[in-house]
Short mmCIF file of C-alpha atoms in Angstrom, two decimals:
data_model
loop_
_atom_site.label_atom_id
_atom_site.label_comp_id
_atom_site.label_asym_id
_atom_site.label_seq_id
_atom_site.Cartn_x
_atom_site.Cartn_y
_atom_site.Cartn_z
CA MET A 186 140.07 66.86 130.97
CA LYS A 187 138.30 70.06 131.91
CA LYS A 188 140.44 71.98 129.47
CA GLY A 189 139.51 69.62 126.65
CA LEU A 190 135.83 70.08 127.40
CA LEU A 191 136.22 73.83 127.29
CA ILE A 192 137.97 73.73 123.92
CA LEU A 193 135.27 71.44 122.60
CA ALA A 194 132.61 73.85 123.82
CA ILE A 195 134.36 76.79 122.17
CA ILE A 196 134.67 74.91 118.89
CA LEU A 197 131.03 73.94 119.10
CA VAL A 198 130.00 77.56 119.65
CA ILE A 199 132.10 78.69 116.71
CA VAL A 200 130.68 75.96 114.46
CA ILE A 201 127.13 76.84 115.45
CA ALA A 202 127.77 80.53 114.95
CA PHE A 203 129.27 79.94 111.51
CA GLY A 204 126.62 77.45 110.54
CA SER A 205 123.77 79.71 111.51
CA SER A 206 125.27 82.71 109.77
CA ILE A 207 125.75 80.67 106.60
CA ALA A 208 122.20 79.40 106.85
CA GLY A 209 121.00 82.95 107.43
CA SER A 210 122.84 84.28 104.39
CA TYR A 211 121.63 81.39 102.29
CA ASN A 212 118.02 81.89 103.34
CA ASN A 213 118.30 85.58 102.68
CA LEU A 214 119.62 84.91 99.18
CA VAL A 215 116.78 82.49 98.52
CA LYS A 216 114.27 85.09 99.68
CA LEU A 217 115.73 87.85 97.51
CA ASP A 218 115.95 85.47 94.57
CA GLU A 219 112.29 84.56 94.97
CA GLU A 220 111.27 88.19 95.22
CA ALA A 221 113.12 89.13 92.06
CA SER A 222 111.66 86.09 90.24
CA ALA A 223 108.13 86.99 91.31
CA LYS A 224 108.64 90.51 89.99
CA TRP A 225 110.03 89.12 86.77
CA ALA A 226 106.87 87.04 86.43
CA GLN A 227 104.90 90.28 86.61
CA ILE A 228 106.82 91.70 83.66
CA ASN A 229 106.34 88.46 81.78
CA ASN A 230 102.58 88.49 82.37
CA GLN A 231 102.26 92.00 81.07
CA LEU A 232 104.46 91.33 78.05
CA GLN A 233 102.27 88.36 77.24
CA ARG A 234 99.19 90.52 77.64
CA ARG A 235 100.65 93.10 75.31
CA ALA A 236 101.45 90.42 72.73
CA ASP A 237 97.90 89.05 73.05
CA LEU A 238 96.38 92.44 72.27
CA ILE A 239 98.30 92.82 69.04
CA PRO A 240 96.37 90.45 66.67
CA ASN A 241 93.12 92.14 67.65
CA LEU A 242 94.63 95.55 67.01
CA VAL A 243 96.08 94.49 63.66
CA ASN A 244 92.71 93.12 62.55
CA THR A 245 90.90 96.28 63.53
CA VAL A 246 93.40 98.47 61.71
CA LYS A 247 93.23 96.23 58.62
CA GLY A 248 89.52 96.92 58.32
CA TYR A 249 90.16 100.63 57.83
CA ALA A 250 93.71 100.97 56.61
CA SER A 251 94.52 97.88 54.57
CA HIS A 252 97.16 99.80 52.59
CA GLU A 253 99.39 100.16 55.60
CA GLU A 254 100.72 96.66 55.18
CA GLU A 255 104.27 97.67 56.02
CA VAL A 256 103.44 99.08 59.41
CA LEU A 257 101.30 96.08 60.29
CA VAL A 258 104.00 93.63 59.26
CA GLY A 259 106.45 95.53 61.48
CA ILE A 260 104.11 95.13 64.43
CA THR A 261 103.53 91.44 63.79
CA GLU A 262 107.27 90.84 63.48
CA ALA A 263 108.02 92.62 66.72
CA ARG A 264 105.33 90.58 68.39
CA SER A 265 106.81 87.28 67.26
CA ARG A 266 110.22 88.40 68.51
CA LEU A 267 108.64 88.96 71.89
CA GLU A 268 107.31 85.40 71.80
CA THR A 269 110.73 83.90 71.11
CA ALA A 270 112.71 86.04 73.59
CA LYS A 271 114.43 84.18 76.42
CA THR A 272 116.55 86.47 78.55
CA PRO A 273 115.39 89.72 80.20
CA GLY A 274 117.60 91.65 77.79
CA GLU A 275 116.02 89.96 74.75
CA TYR A 276 112.56 90.60 76.12
CA ALA A 277 113.42 94.25 76.69
CA GLU A 278 114.71 94.61 73.13
CA ALA A 279 111.68 92.93 71.56
CA ASN A 280 109.43 95.06 73.72
CA ALA A 281 111.21 98.24 72.65
CA GLN A 282 110.89 97.16 69.02
CA LEU A 283 107.17 96.65 69.47
CA THR A 284 106.89 100.10 71.02
CA THR A 285 108.60 101.64 68.00
CA ALA A 286 106.31 99.73 65.63
CA LEU A 287 103.21 100.89 67.54
CA GLU A 288 104.43 104.48 67.48
CA ARG A 289 104.67 104.23 63.71
CA LEU A 290 101.13 102.94 63.63
CA ASN A 291 99.96 105.93 65.66
CA VAL A 292 101.46 108.27 63.08
CA VAL A 293 99.79 106.41 60.22
CA VAL A 294 96.43 106.33 61.99
CA GLU A 295 96.18 110.13 61.82
CA ALA A 296 95.24 109.75 58.15
CA TYR A 297 92.22 107.57 59.00
CA PRO A 298 89.66 109.55 61.02
CA GLU A 299 87.14 106.70 60.84
CA LEU A 300 89.60 104.31 62.41
CA LYS A 301 90.50 106.86 65.06
CA ALA A 302 86.84 107.20 65.96
CA ASN A 303 86.27 103.44 66.03
CA GLU A 304 85.13 102.43 69.50
CA ASN A 305 86.94 99.10 69.39
CA PHE A 306 90.16 100.77 68.27
CA ILE A 307 89.99 103.35 71.08
CA ARG A 308 89.48 100.62 73.70
CA LEU A 309 92.35 98.59 72.29
CA GLN A 310 94.58 101.65 72.43
CA ASP A 311 93.58 102.15 76.07
CA GLU A 312 94.29 98.52 76.88
CA LEU A 313 97.68 98.83 75.20
CA ALA A 314 98.50 102.07 76.99
CA GLY A 315 97.53 100.54 80.35
CA THR A 316 99.60 97.45 79.60
CA GLU A 317 102.60 99.55 78.59
CA ASN A 318 102.29 101.44 81.83
CA ARG A 319 102.09 98.18 83.78
CA ILE A 320 105.23 97.00 82.04
CA ALA A 321 106.98 100.23 83.04
CA VAL A 322 105.96 99.75 86.66
CA ALA A 323 106.81 96.04 86.69
CA ARG A 324 110.16 96.85 85.11
CA MET A 325 110.93 99.36 87.85
CA ASP A 326 109.91 96.85 90.53
CA TYR A 327 111.91 94.04 88.99
CA ASN A 328 115.07 96.05 88.39
CA GLU A 329 114.92 97.30 91.97
CA ALA A 330 114.57 93.74 93.32
CA ALA A 331 117.26 92.44 90.96
CA LYS A 332 119.61 95.20 92.11
CA ILE A 333 119.16 94.31 95.77
CA TYR A 334 119.68 90.63 94.97
CA ASN A 335 122.73 91.30 92.78
CA ASN A 336 124.30 93.50 95.42
CA LYS A 337 123.93 90.66 97.90
CA VAL A 338 125.37 88.11 95.50
CA ARG A 339 128.38 90.29 94.78
CA SER A 340 129.24 91.64 98.20
CA PHE A 341 131.48 89.95 100.75
CA PRO A 342 130.96 87.58 102.51
CA THR A 343 127.66 86.57 100.89
CA ASN A 344 129.43 86.18 97.55
CA ILE A 345 131.23 83.09 98.91
CA ILE A 346 127.95 81.47 99.86
CA ALA A 347 126.40 82.55 96.56
CA GLY A 348 129.35 80.94 94.76
CA ILE A 349 129.06 77.67 96.66
CA PHE A 350 125.32 77.34 96.10
CA GLY A 351 125.32 78.66 92.55
CA PHE A 352 123.39 81.91 92.92
CA GLU A 353 124.02 83.90 89.78
CA GLN A 354 123.49 87.55 89.10
CA LYS A 355 120.24 88.54 87.46
CA GLU A 356 120.05 90.37 84.19
CA TYR A 357 118.18 93.67 84.29
CA PHE A 358 115.14 94.29 82.17
CA GLU A 359 116.61 96.98 79.99
CA VAL A 360 117.67 97.49 76.42
CA SER A 361 121.41 96.88 76.15
CA GLU A 362 123.70 99.59 74.80
CA GLN A 363 124.39 97.46 71.71
CA ALA A 364 120.74 97.25 70.76
CA LYS A 365 120.31 100.98 71.23
CA ASP A 366 122.91 101.60 68.52
CA VAL A 367 120.91 99.78 65.85
CA PRO A 368 119.93 102.51 63.35
CA GLN A 369 116.23 103.24 63.24
CA VAL A 370 114.49 103.34 59.89
CA ASN A 371 113.20 106.82 59.16
CA PHE A 372 109.92 107.61 57.47
CA MET B 125 123.94 105.39 128.52
CA LYS B 126 120.17 105.54 128.24
CA LYS B 127 120.30 108.75 126.32
CA SER B 128 122.83 107.47 123.85
CA ARG B 129 120.78 104.36 123.20
CA LEU B 130 117.72 106.48 122.57
CA PHE B 131 119.74 108.57 120.21
CA LEU B 132 120.85 105.45 118.38
CA VAL B 133 117.26 104.28 117.96
CA PHE B 134 116.26 107.63 116.49
CA PHE B 135 119.30 107.63 114.29
CA LEU B 136 118.40 104.21 112.91
CA ALA B 137 114.75 105.10 112.46
CA PHE B 138 115.83 108.19 110.59
CA PHE B 139 118.00 106.15 108.26
CA ILE B 140 115.30 103.58 107.64
CA LEU B 141 112.93 106.38 106.72
CA ILE B 142 115.42 107.93 104.32
CA PHE B 143 116.16 104.53 102.83
CA ASN B 144 112.51 103.69 102.30
CA LYS B 145 111.96 106.97 100.58
CA ASN B 146 114.76 106.20 98.19
CA VAL B 147 113.33 102.82 97.32
CA TYR B 148 109.87 104.10 96.55
CA GLY B 149 110.16 107.75 95.75
CA VAL B 150 112.82 107.34 93.06
CA GLY B 151 113.61 111.01 93.10
CA LEU B 152 109.99 112.17 92.95
CA ASP B 153 108.88 114.78 95.43
CA LEU B 154 105.46 113.46 96.38
CA PRO B 155 103.00 115.25 98.65
CA GLU B 156 101.67 113.82 101.89
CA PRO B 157 97.95 113.01 101.88
CA SER B 158 95.56 115.66 103.13
CA ARG B 159 93.92 115.31 106.53
CA TYR B 160 90.75 113.85 105.07
CA PHE B 161 92.74 111.73 102.64
CA TYR B 162 90.21 111.38 99.84
CA VAL B 163 90.73 114.78 98.27
CA TYR B 164 94.04 116.53 97.73
CA ASP B 165 93.29 119.69 95.80
CA GLU B 166 96.60 121.40 95.23
CA ALA B 167 95.46 123.04 92.00
CA ASN B 168 92.40 124.35 93.83
CA VAL B 169 89.79 123.43 91.26
CA ILE B 170 87.42 121.40 93.44
CA ASP B 171 84.49 123.17 95.12
CA ASN B 172 83.77 122.58 98.80
CA TYR B 173 80.49 120.77 98.20
CA LEU B 174 82.21 118.29 95.88
CA GLU B 175 85.06 117.81 98.31
CA ASP B 176 82.56 117.04 101.09
CA TYR B 177 80.66 114.67 98.82
CA ILE B 178 83.80 112.76 97.84
CA ILE B 179 84.98 112.49 101.44
CA ASN B 180 81.59 111.43 102.83
CA THR B 181 81.01 108.90 100.08
CA ASN B 182 84.45 107.43 100.56
CA GLU B 183 84.06 107.10 104.30
CA GLN B 184 80.94 105.01 103.74
CA LEU B 185 82.52 103.08 100.90
CA TYR B 186 85.63 102.31 102.92
CA SER B 187 83.70 101.08 105.93
CA LYS B 188 81.67 98.73 103.74
CA THR B 189 84.18 97.47 101.21
CA GLY B 190 87.65 98.73 102.07
CA ALA B 191 87.72 100.45 98.68
CA GLN B 192 88.96 104.03 98.41
CA ILE B 193 88.60 106.43 95.49
CA VAL B 194 91.01 109.33 95.93
CA VAL B 195 90.97 112.49 93.83
CA VAL B 196 94.19 114.47 93.52
CA THR B 197 94.88 117.66 91.61
CA LEU B 198 98.44 118.90 91.21
CA ASN B 199 99.74 122.27 90.09
CA SER B 200 102.55 120.67 88.16
CA LEU B 201 103.89 117.27 87.20
CA ASP B 202 107.40 118.73 87.21
CA GLY B 203 108.23 117.12 83.91
CA ASN B 204 107.22 113.61 85.00
CA SER B 205 104.57 111.55 83.30
CA GLU B 206 101.16 111.49 84.96
CA GLN B 207 101.32 107.69 85.09
CA GLU B 208 104.59 107.72 86.99
CA ILE B 209 103.35 110.18 89.60
CA ALA B 210 100.04 108.32 89.91
CA VAL B 211 101.57 104.92 90.64
CA GLN B 212 104.11 106.32 93.11
CA LEU B 213 101.47 108.36 94.89
CA PHE B 214 99.12 105.38 94.95
CA ARG B 215 101.74 103.20 96.60
CA LYS B 216 102.98 105.87 98.96
CA TRP B 217 99.51 106.64 100.25
CA GLY B 218 98.41 103.00 100.16
CA ILE B 219 95.02 103.55 98.56
CA GLY B 220 92.46 100.80 99.09
CA SER B 221 92.65 98.02 101.63
CA LYS B 222 95.88 96.09 101.98
CA GLU B 223 94.18 92.72 101.53
CA LYS B 224 92.01 93.65 98.55
CA ASN B 225 94.17 96.35 96.90
CA ASN B 226 90.90 97.95 95.87
CA GLY B 227 91.91 101.57 95.52
CA VAL B 228 91.43 104.06 92.71
CA LEU B 229 93.41 107.26 92.21
CA MET B 230 92.19 110.00 89.92
CA LEU B 231 95.15 112.28 89.26
CA ILE B 232 94.49 115.56 87.48
CA ALA B 233 97.06 118.13 86.39
CA PRO B 234 94.87 120.98 85.07
CA ASN B 235 97.78 123.17 83.98
CA GLU B 236 99.37 120.45 81.89
CA LYS B 237 95.94 119.12 80.90
CA ARG B 238 96.84 115.56 81.86
CA LEU B 239 94.80 112.92 83.61
CA TRP B 240 95.55 109.44 84.87
CA ILE B 241 93.16 107.12 86.64
CA GLU B 242 95.21 104.46 88.40
CA ILE B 243 93.42 101.26 89.36
CA GLY B 244 94.54 99.07 92.26
CA TYR B 245 95.39 95.44 91.54
CA GLY B 246 92.17 94.22 93.11
CA LEU B 247 89.89 96.31 90.90
CA GLU B 248 91.60 95.63 87.59
CA GLY B 249 88.99 92.99 86.83
CA ALA B 250 86.05 95.31 87.46
CA LEU B 251 87.76 98.31 85.89
CA PRO B 252 89.89 97.12 82.95
CA ASP B 253 91.80 99.82 81.09
CA GLY B 254 89.24 99.93 78.27
CA LYS B 255 86.42 100.60 80.69
CA VAL B 256 88.35 103.29 82.49
CA GLY B 257 89.08 104.85 79.10
CA GLU B 258 85.38 104.80 78.35
CA ILE B 259 84.59 106.57 81.62
CA ARG B 260 87.24 109.13 80.78
CA ASP B 261 85.81 109.78 77.31
CA LYS B 262 82.16 109.82 78.34
CA TYR B 263 82.12 111.46 81.73
CA ILE B 264 85.34 113.36 82.29
CA PHE B 265 87.02 114.80 79.21
CA PRO B 266 83.91 116.43 77.69
CA TYR B 267 83.67 118.62 80.80
CA PHE B 268 87.39 119.13 81.27
CA LYS B 269 87.52 120.49 77.73
CA GLU B 270 85.10 123.22 78.86
CA ASN B 271 87.22 123.84 81.97
CA ASP B 272 84.38 122.47 84.06
CA TYR B 273 86.48 120.40 86.43
CA ASN B 274 83.82 119.97 89.09
CA THR B 275 81.31 118.32 86.78
CA GLY B 276 83.98 116.16 85.16
CA ILE B 277 85.35 114.99 88.49
CA LEU B 278 81.88 114.39 89.92
CA LYS B 279 80.65 112.40 86.91
CA GLY B 280 83.88 110.45 86.65
CA PHE B 281 83.89 109.75 90.36
CA ASP B 282 80.27 108.56 90.27
CA ALA B 283 80.92 106.34 87.26
CA ILE B 284 83.86 104.68 88.99
CA LEU B 285 81.90 104.44 92.23
CA SER B 286 78.99 102.65 90.57
CA VAL B 287 81.33 100.06 89.06
CA VAL B 288 82.96 99.51 92.46
CA LEU B 289 79.57 99.18 94.16
CA ASP B 290 78.51 96.67 91.51
CA GLU B 291 81.67 94.70 92.17
CA TYR B 292 80.68 94.35 95.82
CA ASN B 293 76.97 93.89 95.11
CA ILE B 294 75.98 97.03 96.95
CA GLU B 295 72.97 98.85 95.52
CA SER B 296 73.75 102.30 96.83
CA LEU B 297 75.50 104.14 99.59
CA ASN B 298 73.04 105.90 101.81
CA SER B 299 73.91 108.16 104.68
CA SER B 300 70.78 107.03 106.54
CA ASP B 301 72.08 103.49 106.44
CA SER B 302 72.38 102.32 110.02
CA GLN B 303 75.69 100.61 109.41
CA ILE B 304 77.52 103.78 108.69
CA ASP B 305 76.30 106.03 111.48
CA GLY B 306 78.84 107.94 113.46
CA ASN B 307 82.51 107.56 112.94
CA TYR B 308 82.55 104.02 111.65
CA GLY B 309 84.71 104.84 108.68
CA TYR B 310 87.46 106.58 110.56
CA ASP B 311 90.75 105.10 111.45
CA GLU B 312 90.37 103.69 114.93
CA ASN B 313 93.76 104.87 116.07
CA TYR B 314 92.67 108.45 115.70
CA ASP B 315 89.09 108.04 116.67
CA VAL B 316 89.22 108.44 120.41
CA ASP B 317 85.73 107.96 121.74
CA ILE B 318 85.72 110.56 124.47
CA GLY B 319 82.04 110.00 125.26
CA VAL B 320 82.55 106.57 126.80
CA ASN B 321 85.60 106.69 128.99
CA PRO B 322 86.85 110.20 129.66
CA ILE B 323 88.92 109.20 132.68
CA ILE B 324 90.91 106.58 130.82
CA VAL B 325 91.44 108.95 127.94
CA LEU B 326 92.61 111.67 130.33
CA ILE B 327 94.99 109.29 132.09
CA GLY B 328 96.28 108.16 128.72
CA ILE B 329 96.95 111.72 127.63
CA ILE B 330 98.73 112.51 130.90
CA ILE B 331 100.91 109.40 130.63
CA PHE B 332 101.69 110.32 127.05
CA LEU B 333 102.62 113.87 128.00
CA VAL B 334 104.76 112.75 130.93
CA ILE B 335 106.64 110.20 128.81
CA ASP B 336 106.98 112.62 125.94
CA PHE B 337 108.31 115.52 127.99
CA ARG B 338 110.44 113.31 130.21
CA PHE B 339 112.15 111.38 127.42
CA PHE B 340 111.63 113.29 124.20
CA GLY B 341 111.53 116.85 125.46
CA GLY B 342 107.96 117.26 124.24
CA MET B 343 108.89 116.55 120.65
CA LEU B 344 105.99 114.21 119.93
CA THR B 345 103.45 116.60 121.40
CA ARG B 346 104.76 119.42 119.28
CA MET B 347 104.71 117.20 116.23
CA LEU B 348 101.09 116.26 116.85
CA MET B 349 100.08 119.87 117.43
CA ARG B 350 101.76 120.93 114.23
CA SER B 351 100.25 118.22 112.06
CA SER B 352 96.75 118.87 113.37
CA SER B 353 97.03 122.60 112.80
CA ARG B 354 98.41 122.02 109.31
CA GLY B 355 95.48 119.83 108.33
CA GLY B 356 93.20 122.36 109.93
CA PHE B 357 89.51 122.37 110.55
CA SER B 358 89.09 125.69 108.78
CA GLY B 359 86.52 125.85 106.02
CA ARG B 360 85.10 122.44 106.81
CA SER B 361 81.62 122.02 108.07
CA GLY B 362 80.32 119.52 110.54
CA GLY B 363 83.38 119.30 112.76
CA ARG B 364 84.85 115.98 111.78
CA GLY B 365 86.35 114.02 114.64
CA GLY B 366 88.80 111.79 112.85
CA ARG B 367 91.42 111.56 110.26
CA ASN B 368 91.33 109.22 107.31
CA ARG B 369 94.17 107.18 105.98
CA GLY B 370 95.05 104.82 103.20
CA GLY B 371 94.33 101.16 103.78
CA GLY B 372 97.74 100.05 102.47
CA GLY B 373 96.68 99.01 98.98
CA SER B 374 98.95 98.88 95.96
CA SER B 375 98.71 99.18 92.20
CA GLY B 376 100.81 98.24 89.23
CA GLY B 377 100.15 100.78 86.53
CA GLY B 378 96.69 99.69 85.38
CA GLY B 379 94.19 102.32 84.32
CA ALA B 380 93.73 104.94 81.66
CA GLY B 381 94.27 108.61 81.08
CA GLY B 382 95.88 111.01 78.69
CA GLY B 383 95.58 114.65 77.70
CA TRP B 384 92.47 116.62 76.86
#
């Protein structure tokens, strides 16, 4: 009788120990998941902000450099790609495309001193530069958080718990190798 | 047994420190803040009067609003972008209060002719990128182009300051203001008020020394001595009693800058 009680107690201790360690791992995963998601939201906000600045920029440029239709179309296209992106990788690619389009604009702008001196244009450029920098920072923060989360999801024994509860790895906010290989149009 | 446990604690603390550095530093070799925190003049372009002005103004500003406007000059960016250094430095030093994130960092690299003004999260509304760019173009770059760093920094600092004061509905900072007499703006941990309770302070120091030499072989004392002599009182007037620190604020890349 006493022996049975002892065995029961041992089993109980083991069950509690296992249960609490599983709960601990689970809670930790939830926390890391939330952190990464919050940091992703930061990137998303800034991408949205960047996209919102574009129509204003395009209109301002049009007033001075209406001949540069091609460059402006490129910017508008990149912007709409940003709006339809779904995964972090797609967002990163659309964002990179927009950066390239804006760089082309900056080259073109050199030929329009009046536009370059336009107060509104200068402020928009500052807003864009600040937003780009925010994206860079948010990207660093997110990738760091995603890496910590992914490491947890992949490493033993948390990977078992992650598998049971359906925690999946997070995609990094970076341009994939495939997209990098797309030939750039030269001017 | 005791010794080995102590060793273990130090070992762990050491690792945590190293780990934290890796998370935030990302390979950048960032300086520690100066003793008075608000000015770090590595490139040595800021005159003493301006340094005093920035420090005094900030001490009042911090005590009233928690905001901090730090000016940093660096000899070299070591091939990094000014934005990258600025945001890392901002976060490492924790500029502005932790609750309000209302810090500003003006980072100047005179040799590379690069500037970045990083705005804490909490001041992004008052100081949007466009406005910061305007301050840069109106008050800073015209003087920097003439190599007049002191005027550029002063005018830029004042322009930012006035926006921050507006944000908190403060008309002006005045040293005769009763609220900011004495050492109000200093970090309390460092601001030991010897005038009130010398006996307690003395006992505290003795206890500290006894513990330190008994358990740490005097390591902490030596560390304190070294850090205070490094900061140094030399060349500073008025004999400041305290040491300033960041309030723990953070930023996310907002601001403006560029080359001149």
